[in-house]
Coordinates of N, CA, C and O in Angstrom, one line a residue:
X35 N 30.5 8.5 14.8 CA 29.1 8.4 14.5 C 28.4 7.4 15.4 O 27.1 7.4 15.5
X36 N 29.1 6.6 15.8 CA 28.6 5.9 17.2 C 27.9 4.2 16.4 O 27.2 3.4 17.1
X37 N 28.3 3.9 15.1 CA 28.0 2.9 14.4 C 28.8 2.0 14.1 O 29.0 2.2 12.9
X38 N 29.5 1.0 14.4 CA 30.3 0.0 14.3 C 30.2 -1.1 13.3 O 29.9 -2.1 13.8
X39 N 30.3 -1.1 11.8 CA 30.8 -2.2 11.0 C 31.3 -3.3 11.1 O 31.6 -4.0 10.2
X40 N 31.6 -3.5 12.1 CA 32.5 -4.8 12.9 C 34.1 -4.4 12.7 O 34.7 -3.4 13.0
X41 N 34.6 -6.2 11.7 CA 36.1 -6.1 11.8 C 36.3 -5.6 9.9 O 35.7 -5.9 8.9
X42 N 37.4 -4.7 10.3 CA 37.6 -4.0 8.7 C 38.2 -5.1 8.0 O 39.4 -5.4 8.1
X43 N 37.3 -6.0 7.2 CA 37.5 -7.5 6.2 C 37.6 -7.1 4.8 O 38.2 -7.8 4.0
X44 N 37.2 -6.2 4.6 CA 37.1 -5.6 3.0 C 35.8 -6.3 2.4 O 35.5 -6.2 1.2
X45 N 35.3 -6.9 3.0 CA 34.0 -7.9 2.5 C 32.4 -7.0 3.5 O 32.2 -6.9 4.7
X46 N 31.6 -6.6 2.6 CA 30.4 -6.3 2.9 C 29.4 -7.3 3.3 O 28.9 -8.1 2.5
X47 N 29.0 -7.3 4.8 CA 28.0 -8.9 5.7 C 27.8 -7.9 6.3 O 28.4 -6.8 6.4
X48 N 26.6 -8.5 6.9 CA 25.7 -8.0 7.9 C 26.0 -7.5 8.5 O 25.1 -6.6 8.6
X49 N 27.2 -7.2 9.6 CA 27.5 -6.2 10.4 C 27.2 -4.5 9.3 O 26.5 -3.5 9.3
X50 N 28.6 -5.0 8.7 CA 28.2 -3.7 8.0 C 26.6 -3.1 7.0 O 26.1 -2.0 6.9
X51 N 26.4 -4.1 6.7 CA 24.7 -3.7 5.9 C 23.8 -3.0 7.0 O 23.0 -2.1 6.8
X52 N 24.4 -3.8 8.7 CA 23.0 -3.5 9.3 C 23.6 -1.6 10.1 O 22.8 -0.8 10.5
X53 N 24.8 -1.4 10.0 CA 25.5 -0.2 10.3 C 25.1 0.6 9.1 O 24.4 1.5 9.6
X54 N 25.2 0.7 7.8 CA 24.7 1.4 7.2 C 23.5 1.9 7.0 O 23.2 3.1 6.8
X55 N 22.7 0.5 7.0 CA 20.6 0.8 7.3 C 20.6 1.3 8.4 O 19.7 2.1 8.5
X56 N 21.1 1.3 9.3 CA 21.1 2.0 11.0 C 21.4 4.2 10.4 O 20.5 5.1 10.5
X57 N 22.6 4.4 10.0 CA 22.6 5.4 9.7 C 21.9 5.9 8.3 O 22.0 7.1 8.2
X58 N 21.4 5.2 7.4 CA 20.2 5.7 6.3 C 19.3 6.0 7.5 O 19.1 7.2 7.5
X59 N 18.6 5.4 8.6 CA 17.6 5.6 8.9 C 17.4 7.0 9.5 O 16.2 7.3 9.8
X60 N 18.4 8.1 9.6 CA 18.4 9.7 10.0 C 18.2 10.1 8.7 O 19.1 10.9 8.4
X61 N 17.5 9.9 7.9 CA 16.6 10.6 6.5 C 17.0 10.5 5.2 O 17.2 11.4 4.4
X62 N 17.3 8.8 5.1 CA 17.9 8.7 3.1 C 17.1 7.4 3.4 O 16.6 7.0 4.4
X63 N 17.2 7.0 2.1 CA 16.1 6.3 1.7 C 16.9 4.9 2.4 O 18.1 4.9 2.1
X64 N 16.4 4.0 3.1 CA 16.8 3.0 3.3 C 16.6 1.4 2.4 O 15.6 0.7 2.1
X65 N 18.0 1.5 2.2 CA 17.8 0.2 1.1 C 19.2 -0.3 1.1 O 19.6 -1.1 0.2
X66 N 20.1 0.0 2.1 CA 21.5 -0.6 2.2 C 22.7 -0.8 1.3 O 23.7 -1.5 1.4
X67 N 22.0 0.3 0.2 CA 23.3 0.5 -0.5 C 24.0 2.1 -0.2 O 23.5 3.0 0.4
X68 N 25.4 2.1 -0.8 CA 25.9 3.0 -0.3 C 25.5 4.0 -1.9 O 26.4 4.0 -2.7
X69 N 24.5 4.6 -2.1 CA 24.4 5.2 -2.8 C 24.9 6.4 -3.4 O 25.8 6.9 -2.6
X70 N 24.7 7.2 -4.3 CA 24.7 9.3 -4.5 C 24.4 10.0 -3.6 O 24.8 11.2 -3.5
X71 N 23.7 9.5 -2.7 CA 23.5 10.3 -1.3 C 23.7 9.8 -0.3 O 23.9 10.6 0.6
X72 N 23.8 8.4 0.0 CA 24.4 8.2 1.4 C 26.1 7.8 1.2 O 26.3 6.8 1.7
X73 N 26.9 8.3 0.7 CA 28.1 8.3 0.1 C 28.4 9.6 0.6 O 29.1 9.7 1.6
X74 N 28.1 10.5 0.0 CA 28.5 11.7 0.3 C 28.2 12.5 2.1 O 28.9 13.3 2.7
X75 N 26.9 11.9 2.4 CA 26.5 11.4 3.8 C 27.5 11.1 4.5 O 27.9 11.9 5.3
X76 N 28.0 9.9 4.4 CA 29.3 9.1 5.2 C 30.2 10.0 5.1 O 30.6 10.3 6.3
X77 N 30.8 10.8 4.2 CA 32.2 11.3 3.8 C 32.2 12.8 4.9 O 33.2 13.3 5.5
X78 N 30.7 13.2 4.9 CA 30.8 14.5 5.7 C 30.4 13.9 7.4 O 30.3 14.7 8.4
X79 N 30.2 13.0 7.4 CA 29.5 12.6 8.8 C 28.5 12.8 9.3 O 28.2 12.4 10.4
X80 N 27.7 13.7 8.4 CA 26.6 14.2 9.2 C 25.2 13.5 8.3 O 25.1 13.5 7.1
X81 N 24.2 12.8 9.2 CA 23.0 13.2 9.3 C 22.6 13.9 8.2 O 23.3 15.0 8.1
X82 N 21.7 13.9 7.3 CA 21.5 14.8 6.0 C 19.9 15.1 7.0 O 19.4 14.5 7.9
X83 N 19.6 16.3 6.4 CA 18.5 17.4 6.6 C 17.4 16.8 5.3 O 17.5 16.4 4.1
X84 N 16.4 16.9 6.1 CA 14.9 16.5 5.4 C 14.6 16.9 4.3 O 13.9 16.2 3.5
X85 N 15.3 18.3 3.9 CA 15.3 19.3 2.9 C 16.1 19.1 1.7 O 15.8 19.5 0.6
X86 N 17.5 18.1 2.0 CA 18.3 17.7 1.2 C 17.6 16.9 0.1 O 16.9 15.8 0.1
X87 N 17.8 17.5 -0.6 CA 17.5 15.9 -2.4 C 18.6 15.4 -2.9 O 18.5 14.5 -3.8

């Protein structure tokens, strides 16, 4: 996905918050949690469609 979290720490910081808000920003609501839809988002890799609820 071309978004880098830094080093795998098991601890959520900024690298990772700002990797996550980076991919919410292709159409989920940006607010840097790993939510019901950007969860499922990450798992398939893709970019969600405008159309998705």
């Amino acid at each position: 996905m071309g978004l880098n979290g830094g080093i795998d720490d098991t601890v959520f910081g900024a690298p990772l918050d700002e990797a996550l808000r980076r991919f919410q920003e292709a159409g989920l609501k940006v607010d840097g949690a790993c939510g019901p839809r950007t969860w499922p988002a990450l798992l398939r890799g893709l970019y969600p469609g405008p159309a998705e609820e």
